[in-house]
Amino acid sequence: MAQMSTVETSGGTRGPALPAWLKSGLLTIVAVLIVMGVWQVAAIAFDVPVWLVPKPSDFMARFVSDFPLLLHHAFETSKTLLMGFALGVLIAVPLAFAITSFGALERGLFPVIVFLNIMPKTVIGPILIVWFGIGPLVAVLIVFLMSFFPVLVDSMSGFRAVDPRLYYITRSMGASPAQTFFRIRLPASMDHIFAGMKIGVVKAVEGVIIAEFIASSAGLGYLIMRASGFMDMTLMFSGLIMAALVALVFNSGMSIAEVVLMPWARRSQ
Amino acid sequence: MDPQKNQGTGASIVARDITKIYGTGADAFHALGPIDLDIKPGEFVSLIGPSGCGKSTTMLLVSGLEPISQGHVEIDGKPLTKPISEIGIVFQDHLLLDFRTAIQNVMLQQEIRKLDKADMRSRADALFEQLDLVGAEDKYPWQLSGGMRQRVSIARALVHDPSMLIMDEPFGALDAISRTQIRHDLEMLWLAKRKTVLFITHSIEEAVGLSDRVLVMSKSPGCIVEEISIDLPRPRPAHLGEYPEFAVYAKKIYTIFEKLGVYNF
Ligand SMILES: Nc1ncnc2c1ncn2[C@@H]1O[C@H](COP(=O)(O)OP(=O)(O)OP(=O)(O)O)[C@@H](O)[C@H]1O
Ligand SMILES: [Mg+2]
């Protein structure tokens, strides 16, 4: 089986000299266009009313005409997402380092964190609203809670997985603890930390829209919720498309950050 | 022997009754010793012995990287309490950092010791030339062959000109031709600088070809069973096998190994 698939992939790369990401990008666009086309034709053929299921031509027109509004809310959503995610990473990575360095923290603090993580984060929303009022801050906190845990867990396993013999190198050079951390431990754990951040960003994108549904006065989630109140189907669908674009931007951002921050990673395929 | 020969600039190493027990309780494993070492400044000493006898362990104890279970070590007359930093170490399995290029791995010495960057870079370049690593500077360890990785780790151990050098089977991953060449290069380097060298090897040819003294270890838990001074002129020739004096020393070590039951023919 394994041999079969290697043969196939090596055969595939011998085709036209397009980079892999461009090829998969083009494929995605073609697939989306086909789905939209079928949808459009079906909606016309069966005469589905716009207020029930809008045709692609309806919501794409809306997407264009209300683009400034959508862009404004996409920007708000991105801001919330970025702040919540950055907060999650900035707390999770040092905390993972502390937990893996001190056994007492691992035994005392980690179970509490695991318990907090089991709780559905959106349930905390109403409590946060009482404390901080409706607004982007609550959404930031929910995004933080959603993205924090995967980063923490993967960073912890990253810090643990470092080959202890690597510390021989720095110790024989008389390195300080800070030098050892920044030159060995952190870079050696980077691939694990990135794996956690990739999951974290997916959770954050998922969380930010839900957070804005329940607890915000701006952002795409808020816009979609409000459009729902007016049964404004085309606005809801164009909001959805914008949300997908925001998710795409953040996921690609992660991949770019990985290339920039980890130039040593094997990029064989 | 020429008395001036051992007027080295390196550090002296003295070890008394050092023993290593890995683990505790039921997992305790007596890996080494007790052994004594008396290495003079600028001396080139080889440690030779069967696999698993504790050679790498000896190196880790002497350099202060692993705690000593019993006994004590003195470097330049001072008791060893923390890892020695005036040292260059070639680890047995290279221990290069995957996230640094070849040259960055070597320049770690400069970064951590806060030495002059331009100066160290030119030293690193010279070593890369000498070790036939030109063109490999910006490659990551996974892009290098085993032998190249080993040579990068030799460059890392030498670049800051340490007063003491510990090399744990540094030529193990090299082919026979580069091995002979690099052995000669190391000897010339040592003749020029006279740093103290503790050289760990499996190879009788390397031990006799390089050392002032060869220490032969027994099977695990290793003890030093024999000490052989190698009284051959330097620099020593490439094809040692052709020289009768070499054959005498080699035979001596073989005989010891046979007596210890290392070889069973
Ligand atoms: N960290 C460790 N924990 C437990 N046992 C160890 C550890 N390191 C080495 N040992 C054991 O100690 C013994 C000596 O190991 P060491 O690496 O010093 O041998 P060596 O002489 O260098 O062998 P080789 O020539 O194969 O490199 C071996 O039996 C090994 O299994
Ligand atoms: Mg060894």
Coordinates of C-alpha atoms and ligand atoms in Angstrom, one line a residue:
Chain A
M1 CA 0.0 0.0 0.0
A2 CA 2.6 2.5 1.1
Q3 CA 4.7 1.7 -1.9
M4 CA 1.8 2.2 -4.2
S5 CA 1.0 5.7 -2.9
T6 CA 4.7 6.8 -3.1
V7 CA 4.7 5.7 -6.8
E8 CA 1.5 7.7 -7.4
T9 CA 2.8 10.9 -5.7
S10 CA 6.1 10.8 -7.5
G11 CA 4.2 10.3 -10.7
G12 CA 2.0 13.3 -9.8
T13 CA 4.9 15.7 -9.2
R14 CA 6.2 14.9 -12.7
G15 CA 3.2 16.8 -14.2
P16 CA 3.1 20.5 -15.1
A17 CA 5.6 22.5 -13.0
L18 CA 3.1 24.2 -10.7
P19 CA 3.9 24.7 -7.0
A20 CA 1.8 22.4 -4.8
W21 CA 0.0 25.1 -2.9
L22 CA -1.0 26.9 -6.1
K23 CA -2.3 23.6 -7.5
S24 CA -4.4 22.9 -4.5
G25 CA -5.5 26.5 -4.4
L26 CA -6.7 26.4 -8.0
L27 CA -8.5 23.1 -7.3
T28 CA -10.3 24.6 -4.4
I29 CA -11.5 27.6 -6.4
V30 CA -12.7 25.3 -9.2
A31 CA -14.6 23.1 -6.7
V32 CA -16.2 26.2 -5.1
L33 CA -17.2 27.5 -8.5
I34 CA -18.8 24.2 -9.4
V35 CA -20.8 24.0 -6.1
M36 CA -21.9 27.6 -6.6
G37 CA -23.0 26.9 -10.2
V38 CA -25.0 23.9 -9.2
W39 CA -26.6 25.8 -6.4
Q40 CA -27.5 28.7 -8.6
V41 CA -29.1 26.5 -11.3
A42 CA -31.0 24.4 -8.7
A43 CA -32.3 27.5 -6.9
I44 CA -33.6 28.9 -10.2
A45 CA -35.0 25.6 -11.3
F46 CA -36.9 24.9 -8.1
D47 CA -37.8 28.6 -7.6
V48 CA -36.5 28.7 -4.0
P49 CA -37.5 32.1 -2.4
V50 CA -34.5 34.4 -1.4
W51 CA -35.7 34.6 2.2
L52 CA -35.3 30.8 2.5
V53 CA -32.2 30.1 0.6
P54 CA -30.5 32.9 -1.4
K55 CA -28.9 32.2 -4.7
P56 CA -25.1 32.7 -5.0
S57 CA -25.8 35.6 -7.3
D58 CA -27.9 37.2 -4.5
F59 CA -25.5 37.0 -1.7
M60 CA -22.5 37.7 -3.9
A61 CA -24.1 40.9 -5.1
R62 CA -24.8 41.7 -1.4
F63 CA -21.2 40.9 -0.6
V64 CA -20.1 43.5 -3.1
S65 CA -22.6 46.2 -2.3
D66 CA -22.1 45.9 1.5
F67 CA -18.4 45.2 1.3
P68 CA -17.4 48.3 3.5
L69 CA -19.7 47.1 6.3
L70 CA -18.5 43.5 6.0
L71 CA -14.9 44.7 6.0
H72 CA -15.4 46.8 9.1
H73 CA -16.8 43.8 11.0
A74 CA -14.2 41.4 9.6
F75 CA -11.6 43.9 11.0
E76 CA -13.3 43.8 14.4
T77 CA -13.4 40.1 14.4
S78 CA -9.8 39.8 13.4
K79 CA -8.8 42.2 16.1
T80 CA -10.6 40.1 18.7
L81 CA -9.2 36.9 17.3
L82 CA -5.7 38.2 17.3
M83 CA -5.8 39.6 20.8
G84 CA -7.4 36.5 22.3
F85 CA -5.0 34.2 20.5
A86 CA -1.9 36.2 21.3
L87 CA -3.0 36.4 24.9
G88 CA -3.5 32.6 24.8
V89 CA 0.0 32.0 23.4
L90 CA 1.7 34.5 25.6
I91 CA 0.3 32.9 28.7
A92 CA 0.3 29.2 27.6
V93 CA 4.0 29.0 26.5
P94 CA 5.6 30.5 29.7
L95 CA 3.1 28.5 31.8
A96 CA 4.0 25.3 30.0
F97 CA 7.6 26.0 30.7
A98 CA 6.9 26.7 34.4
I99 CA 4.7 23.5 34.7
T100 CA 7.3 21.3 33.1
S101 CA 10.1 22.9 35.2
F102 CA 8.4 22.5 38.6
G103 CA 6.8 19.3 39.7
A104 CA 4.6 21.0 42.3
L105 CA 2.9 23.1 39.6
E106 CA 2.3 20.0 37.5
R107 CA 0.6 18.2 40.4
G108 CA -1.2 21.2 41.7
L109 CA -2.1 23.5 38.9
F110 CA -2.4 21.3 35.8
P111 CA -5.4 19.3 37.1
V112 CA -7.2 22.6 37.7
I113 CA -6.5 23.8 34.2
V114 CA -7.6 20.4 32.7
F115 CA -10.9 20.8 34.7
L116 CA -11.4 24.3 33.4
N117 CA -10.8 23.2 29.9
I118 CA -13.5 20.5 30.1
M119 CA -16.1 23.2 30.8
P120 CA -17.8 24.4 27.6
K121 CA -16.2 27.9 27.1
T122 CA -19.4 29.5 25.8
V123 CA -21.1 28.7 29.1
I124 CA -18.6 31.0 30.7
G125 CA -19.8 33.8 28.4
P126 CA -22.8 34.9 30.4
I127 CA -20.7 35.1 33.5
L128 CA -18.1 37.2 31.7
I129 CA -20.9 39.4 30.5
V130 CA -22.0 40.1 34.0
W131 CA -18.4 40.9 35.0
F132 CA -17.3 42.9 32.0
G133 CA -20.5 43.9 30.1
I134 CA -21.3 43.1 26.5
G135 CA -18.4 44.1 24.3
P136 CA -15.3 42.9 22.5
L137 CA -13.4 42.2 25.8
V138 CA -15.7 39.3 26.6
A139 CA -15.2 37.9 23.1
V140 CA -11.4 38.3 23.5
L141 CA -11.6 36.4 26.7
I142 CA -13.6 33.5 25.2
V143 CA -11.2 33.3 22.3
F144 CA -8.3 33.2 24.8
L145 CA -10.0 30.4 26.7
M146 CA -10.6 28.4 23.5
S147 CA -7.0 28.7 22.1
F148 CA -5.1 28.6 25.4
F149 CA -5.4 24.9 26.2
P150 CA -4.1 23.3 23.0
V151 CA -1.1 25.6 23.0
L152 CA -0.4 24.8 26.6
V153 CA -0.6 21.0 26.2
D154 CA 1.5 20.9 23.1
S155 CA 4.1 23.3 24.5
M156 CA 4.3 21.1 27.6
S157 CA 5.0 18.0 25.5
G158 CA 7.5 20.1 23.5
F159 CA 9.5 21.2 26.5
R160 CA 9.5 17.6 27.8
A161 CA 10.6 16.1 24.5
V162 CA 13.9 17.9 24.4
D163 CA 16.8 15.5 24.4
P164 CA 18.5 16.1 27.8
R165 CA 21.9 15.5 26.3
L166 CA 21.5 18.7 24.3
Y167 CA 22.0 20.5 27.6
Y168 CA 25.5 19.0 27.7
I169 CA 26.4 21.3 24.8
T170 CA 25.5 24.5 26.5
R171 CA 26.7 23.4 30.0
S172 CA 30.1 22.7 28.5
M173 CA 30.1 26.3 27.2
G174 CA 29.2 27.7 30.6
A175 CA 25.8 29.0 29.5
S176 CA 23.4 30.8 31.8
P177 CA 20.0 29.4 32.4
A178 CA 18.5 32.1 30.1
Q179 CA 21.0 31.3 27.3
T180 CA 20.1 27.6 27.6
F181 CA 16.4 28.4 27.4
F182 CA 16.6 30.6 24.4
R183 CA 19.3 28.8 22.5
I184 CA 18.3 25.2 23.2
R185 CA 15.0 24.5 25.0
L186 CA 12.7 27.0 23.2
P187 CA 13.9 26.3 19.6
A188 CA 14.0 22.6 20.3
S189 CA 10.4 22.7 21.4
M190 CA 9.3 25.0 18.5
D191 CA 7.7 22.3 16.3
H192 CA 5.5 21.1 19.2
I193 CA 4.5 24.7 20.1
F194 CA 3.6 25.3 16.5
A195 CA 1.5 22.2 16.3
G196 CA -0.4 23.6 19.4
M197 CA -0.7 27.0 17.9
K198 CA -2.2 25.6 14.7
I199 CA -4.9 23.8 16.6
G200 CA -5.3 26.9 18.8
V201 CA -5.9 29.2 15.8
V202 CA -8.6 26.8 14.5
K203 CA -10.3 26.9 17.9
A204 CA -9.9 30.6 18.0
V205 CA -11.6 31.1 14.7
E206 CA -14.4 28.9 15.7
G207 CA -14.7 30.6 19.1
V208 CA -14.6 34.1 17.9
I209 CA -17.8 33.9 15.9
I210 CA -19.7 32.1 18.7
A211 CA -18.3 34.7 21.2
E212 CA -19.6 37.5 19.0
F213 CA -23.0 35.8 18.8
I214 CA -23.5 36.0 22.5
A215 CA -21.3 38.7 23.8
S216 CA -20.2 41.4 21.5
S217 CA -21.4 44.6 19.9
A218 CA -19.2 44.3 16.8
G219 CA -17.7 41.7 14.5
L220 CA -19.0 39.2 12.0
G221 CA -20.7 37.1 14.6
Y222 CA -22.6 40.1 15.8
L223 CA -23.4 41.2 12.3
I224 CA -24.7 37.7 11.4
M225 CA -26.8 37.5 14.6
R226 CA -28.3 40.9 13.9
A227 CA -29.1 40.0 10.3
S228 CA -30.8 36.9 11.6
G229 CA -33.0 39.1 13.7
F230 CA -34.2 40.8 10.5
M231 CA -34.3 37.5 8.5
D232 CA -31.8 39.2 6.2
M233 CA -30.6 36.0 4.5
T234 CA -28.3 37.5 1.9
L235 CA -26.4 39.5 4.6
M236 CA -26.1 36.4 6.7
F237 CA -24.6 34.4 3.8
S238 CA -22.2 37.2 2.8
G239 CA -21.2 37.4 6.5
L240 CA -20.5 33.7 6.4
I241 CA -18.3 34.1 3.3
M242 CA -16.4 36.9 5.1
A243 CA -15.9 34.7 8.1
A244 CA -14.5 32.0 6.0
L245 CA -12.1 34.5 4.4
V246 CA -11.0 35.6 7.9
A247 CA -10.4 32.0 8.9
L248 CA -8.4 31.5 5.7
V249 CA -6.2 34.6 6.4
F250 CA -5.4 33.4 9.9
N251 CA -4.6 29.8 8.9
S252 CA -2.3 31.0 6.1
G253 CA -0.8 33.5 8.5
M254 CA 0.1 30.5 10.8
S255 CA 1.7 28.7 7.9
I256 CA 3.7 31.8 6.9
A257 CA 4.8 32.3 10.5
E258 CA 6.0 28.8 10.6
V259 CA 8.2 29.2 7.6
V260 CA 9.6 32.4 8.9
L261 CA 10.1 31.4 12.5
M262 CA 11.2 27.8 11.8
P263 CA 13.5 27.9 8.8
W264 CA 15.1 24.7 9.8
A265 CA 11.9 22.6 9.5
R266 CA 12.1 19.9 6.8
R267 CA 10.0 21.0 3.9
S268 CA 10.4 18.0 1.7
Q269 CA 6.9 17.8 0.2
Chain B
M1 CA 61.5 11.3 25.0
D2 CA 62.2 15.0 24.5
P3 CA 61.4 16.6 27.9
Q4 CA 60.2 19.8 26.2
K5 CA 57.5 17.8 24.5
N6 CA 55.2 17.7 27.4
Q7 CA 55.4 21.4 28.2
G8 CA 51.8 21.9 27.2
T9 CA 49.6 24.9 27.7
G10 CA 46.6 22.7 28.5
A11 CA 45.0 21.8 31.8
S12 CA 45.9 18.8 33.9
I13 CA 43.3 16.2 34.8
V14 CA 43.5 14.1 37.9
A15 CA 40.8 11.6 38.9
R16 CA 40.8 9.4 42.0
D17 CA 38.7 6.4 42.4
I18 CA 35.9 7.7 40.3
T19 CA 32.8 5.5 40.0
K20 CA 29.5 5.9 38.2
I21 CA 26.3 4.2 39.2
Y22 CA 23.4 5.2 37.0
G23 CA 19.9 5.1 38.6
T24 CA 19.0 4.2 42.1
G25 CA 17.5 1.2 44.0
A26 CA 16.6 -1.7 41.8
D27 CA 17.5 0.2 38.7
A28 CA 21.0 1.0 39.9
F29 CA 23.6 0.1 37.4
H30 CA 27.3 0.1 38.1
A31 CA 28.7 1.6 34.8
L32 CA 32.2 2.6 35.6
G33 CA 35.2 2.3 37.9
P34 CA 36.7 2.9 40.3
I35 CA 39.3 4.4 38.0
D36 CA 42.2 6.8 38.4
L37 CA 43.5 9.3 35.8
D38 CA 46.6 11.4 35.8
I39 CA 46.8 13.4 32.6
K40 CA 49.5 16.0 32.4
P41 CA 49.1 19.4 30.8
G42 CA 49.4 19.1 27.0
E43 CA 49.4 15.4 27.1
F44 CA 47.5 13.3 24.5
V45 CA 45.9 10.3 26.2
S46 CA 43.6 7.7 24.6
L47 CA 41.1 5.6 26.3
I48 CA 40.4 2.4 24.5
G49 CA 38.0 -0.4 25.5
P50 CA 35.1 -2.6 24.5
S51 CA 31.7 -1.2 23.8
G52 CA 29.7 -0.4 26.9
C53 CA 32.7 -0.4 29.3
G54 CA 32.2 3.2 30.4
K55 CA 34.3 5.3 28.1
S56 CA 31.7 7.9 27.4
T57 CA 30.7 7.9 31.0
T58 CA 34.3 8.7 32.0
M59 CA 34.3 11.6 29.6
L60 CA 31.0 12.9 31.2
L61 CA 32.4 12.6 34.7
V62 CA 35.7 14.3 33.9
S63 CA 34.0 17.2 32.2
G64 CA 31.6 17.7 35.0
L65 CA 28.5 17.0 32.9
E66 CA 27.3 14.0 34.9
P67 CA 27.5 13.8 38.7
I68 CA 30.2 11.4 40.0
S69 CA 28.9 8.7 42.3
Q70 CA 32.1 8.2 44.2
G71 CA 35.6 9.7 44.1
H72 CA 36.8 13.1 42.9
V73 CA 38.3 14.9 40.0
E74 CA 40.7 17.8 39.9
I75 CA 41.3 20.0 36.9
D76 CA 44.5 22.1 37.1
G77 CA 44.6 21.3 40.8
K78 CA 41.1 22.6 41.4
P79 CA 38.3 20.3 42.5
L80 CA 35.6 19.8 39.9
T81 CA 32.3 21.2 41.2
K82 CA 30.5 22.3 38.0
P83 CA 30.9 21.6 34.3
I84 CA 34.2 22.7 32.9
S85 CA 33.7 25.5 30.4
E86 CA 37.4 25.8 29.3
I87 CA 36.8 22.8 27.1
G88 CA 35.9 21.5 23.7
I89 CA 33.9 18.3 23.5
V90 CA 33.2 16.1 20.6
F91 CA 30.2 14.0 21.6
Q92 CA 29.9 10.4 20.4
D93 CA 26.7 11.0 18.4
H94 CA 27.6 14.5 17.3
L95 CA 24.8 16.2 19.3
L96 CA 24.3 18.9 16.7
L97 CA 21.3 21.2 17.1
D98 CA 18.7 20.4 14.4
F99 CA 17.5 24.0 14.3
R100 CA 20.8 25.5 13.5
T101 CA 22.9 25.3 10.3
A102 CA 26.3 23.8 10.4
I103 CA 28.0 27.2 10.8
Q104 CA 25.4 28.3 13.4
N105 CA 26.1 25.1 15.4
V106 CA 29.8 26.0 15.4
M107 CA 29.1 29.7 16.2
L108 CA 27.1 28.8 19.2
Q109 CA 30.4 28.8 21.0
Q110 CA 30.9 32.4 20.1
E111 CA 27.3 33.3 21.1
I112 CA 27.3 31.7 24.5
R113 CA 30.8 32.7 25.4
K114 CA 30.3 36.2 24.0
L115 CA 33.5 36.1 22.0
D116 CA 34.4 38.4 19.1
K117 CA 32.1 37.5 16.2
A118 CA 34.3 38.4 13.3
D119 CA 37.3 36.7 14.8
M120 CA 35.4 33.5 15.6
R121 CA 33.8 33.4 12.2
S122 CA 37.2 33.5 10.5
R123 CA 38.4 30.7 12.8
A124 CA 35.3 28.7 11.9
D125 CA 35.8 29.3 8.2
A126 CA 39.4 28.1 8.6
L127 CA 38.3 25.0 10.4
F128 CA 35.6 24.3 7.7
E129 CA 38.3 24.5 5.1
Q130 CA 40.6 22.2 7.0
L131 CA 37.8 19.7 7.7
D132 CA 36.6 19.7 4.1
L133 CA 33.3 21.3 5.0
V134 CA 33.3 24.2 2.6
G135 CA 29.8 24.6 1.0
A136 CA 28.1 22.9 4.0
E137 CA 28.0 26.1 6.1
D138 CA 24.3 26.9 5.6
K139 CA 23.0 23.4 5.6
Y140 CA 21.0 22.0 8.4
P141 CA 22.2 18.8 10.1
W142 CA 19.6 16.7 8.4
Q143 CA 21.0 17.8 5.1
L144 CA 24.5 16.5 6.0
S145 CA 26.0 13.1 5.8
G146 CA 27.0 11.3 9.0
G147 CA 30.7 12.0 8.4
M148 CA 30.0 15.7 7.7
R149 CA 27.9 16.0 10.9
Q150 CA 30.8 14.5 12.8
R151 CA 33.3 17.0 11.3
V152 CA 31.0 19.9 12.1
S153 CA 31.0 18.8 15.7
I154 CA 34.8 18.6 15.7
A155 CA 34.8 22.2 14.4
R156 CA 32.5 23.2 17.2
A157 CA 34.8 21.6 19.7
L158 CA 37.9 23.4 18.3
V159 CA 36.7 26.8 17.3
H160 CA 37.2 28.6 20.6
D161 CA 40.7 27.2 21.1
P162 CA 40.0 25.4 24.4
S163 CA 42.8 24.4 26.8
M164 CA 41.4 20.9 27.0
L165 CA 39.8 18.7 24.4
I166 CA 37.7 15.6 25.0
M167 CA 36.8 13.6 21.9
D168 CA 34.4 10.7 22.1
E169 CA 35.0 8.4 19.1
P170 CA 35.2 11.5 16.9
F171 CA 36.1 9.6 13.7
G172 CA 33.7 6.8 14.1
A173 CA 31.4 7.8 11.2
L174 CA 34.2 8.6 8.8
D175 CA 35.5 6.4 5.9
A176 CA 39.0 5.0 6.2
I177 CA 40.6 7.6 3.9
S178 CA 39.2 10.7 5.7
R179 CA 39.9 9.0 9.0
T180 CA 43.6 8.8 8.2
Q181 CA 43.7 12.3 7.0
I182 CA 41.8 13.8 9.9
R183 CA 43.9 11.8 12.3
H184 CA 47.0 13.5 10.8
D185 CA 45.3 16.9 10.9
L186 CA 44.4 16.5 14.5
E187 CA 47.9 15.5 15.4
M188 CA 49.4 18.6 13.6
L189 CA 46.9 20.8 15.3
W190 CA 47.8 19.3 18.6
L191 CA 51.5 19.6 17.9
A192 CA 51.0 23.3 17.2
K193 CA 48.9 24.0 20.3
R194 CA 49.7 21.3 22.8
K195 CA 46.4 21.3 24.5
T196 CA 45.4 18.4 26.8
V197 CA 43.5 15.8 24.9
L198 CA 41.5 12.9 26.2
F199 CA 40.7 10.8 23.1
I200 CA 38.2 8.0 23.3
T201 CA 38.3 5.3 20.6
H202 CA 37.6 1.8 19.6
S203 CA 40.5 1.8 17.1
I204 CA 43.9 0.5 18.1
E205 CA 45.4 2.2 15.1
E206 CA 44.0 5.6 16.1
A207 CA 45.1 5.2 19.7
V208 CA 48.6 4.3 18.8
G209 CA 48.7 6.7 16.0
L210 CA 47.8 9.7 18.1
S211 CA 48.6 9.2 21.7
D212 CA 51.4 9.8 24.2
R213 CA 49.7 7.2 26.4
V214 CA 47.0 4.6 25.8
L215 CA 44.8 3.5 28.7
V216 CA 43.1 0.2 28.2
M217 CA 39.8 -0.5 29.9
S218 CA 38.2 -3.8 30.8
K219 CA 34.7 -4.9 30.1
S220 CA 31.8 -3.3 32.0
P221 CA 32.0 -2.0 34.7
G222 CA 35.2 -0.6 33.2
C223 CA 38.5 -0.3 35.0
I224 CA 41.8 0.7 33.6
V225 CA 43.8 -2.5 33.3
E226 CA 46.9 -1.3 31.5
E227 CA 48.7 1.8 30.6
I228 CA 51.0 1.9 27.6
S229 CA 53.3 4.8 26.7
I230 CA 53.7 5.2 23.0
D231 CA 57.3 6.1 22.2
L232 CA 57.1 6.9 18.5
P233 CA 58.3 10.0 16.8
R234 CA 55.8 12.6 15.6
P235 CA 54.2 13.4 13.3
R236 CA 53.4 9.7 12.9
P237 CA 53.0 8.3 9.4
A238 CA 49.8 7.6 7.6
H239 CA 50.3 3.9 7.1
L240 CA 51.2 2.8 10.6
G241 CA 50.7 -0.8 9.7
E242 CA 53.9 -0.9 7.8
Y243 CA 56.1 0.0 10.8
P244 CA 57.3 -2.7 13.1
E245 CA 57.2 -0.4 16.2
F246 CA 53.5 0.2 15.6
A247 CA 52.9 -3.6 15.2
V248 CA 54.5 -4.2 18.6
Y249 CA 52.2 -1.7 20.3
A250 CA 49.1 -2.9 18.5
K251 CA 50.0 -6.5 19.4
K252 CA 50.3 -5.5 23.0
I253 CA 46.8 -4.1 23.1
Y254 CA 45.4 -7.0 21.2
T255 CA 46.9 -9.4 23.8
I256 CA 45.3 -7.4 26.6
F257 CA 41.9 -7.6 24.9
E258 CA 42.4 -11.3 24.4
K259 CA 43.2 -11.8 28.0
L260 CA 40.2 -9.8 29.1
G261 CA 37.9 -11.9 26.9
V262 CA 37.0 -9.1 24.6
Y263 CA 38.0 -11.2 21.6
N264 CA 36.9 -14.8 21.4
F265 CA 38.5 -16.4 18.4
Ligands
LIG1 N1 22.2 7.6 31.3 C1 22.4 6.3 31.5 N2 21.5 5.6 32.3 C2 21.7 4.3 32.6 N3 22.7 3.6 32.1 C3 23.6 4.2 31.3 C4 23.5 5.6 30.9 N4 24.5 5.9 30.1 C5 25.2 4.8 30.0 N5 24.7 3.7 30.7 C6 25.3 2.4 30.8 O1 26.6 2.5 31.2 C7 27.4 1.6 30.5 C8 28.6 2.4 30.0 O2 28.1 3.3 29.0 P1 29.1 4.2 28.1 O3 28.2 5.0 27.2 O4 30.0 4.9 29.0 O5 29.9 3.1 27.3 P2 31.0 3.3 26.2 O6 32.2 2.7 26.7 O7 31.1 4.7 25.8 O8 30.5 2.4 25.0 P3 30.6 2.6 23.4 O9 32.0 2.3 23.1 O10 29.6 1.7 22.9 O11 30.3 4.0 23.2 C9 26.6 0.9 29.5 O12 26.3 -0.4 29.9 C10 25.3 1.7 29.4 O13 24.2 0.9 29.2
MG2 MG 30.6 5.7 24.2

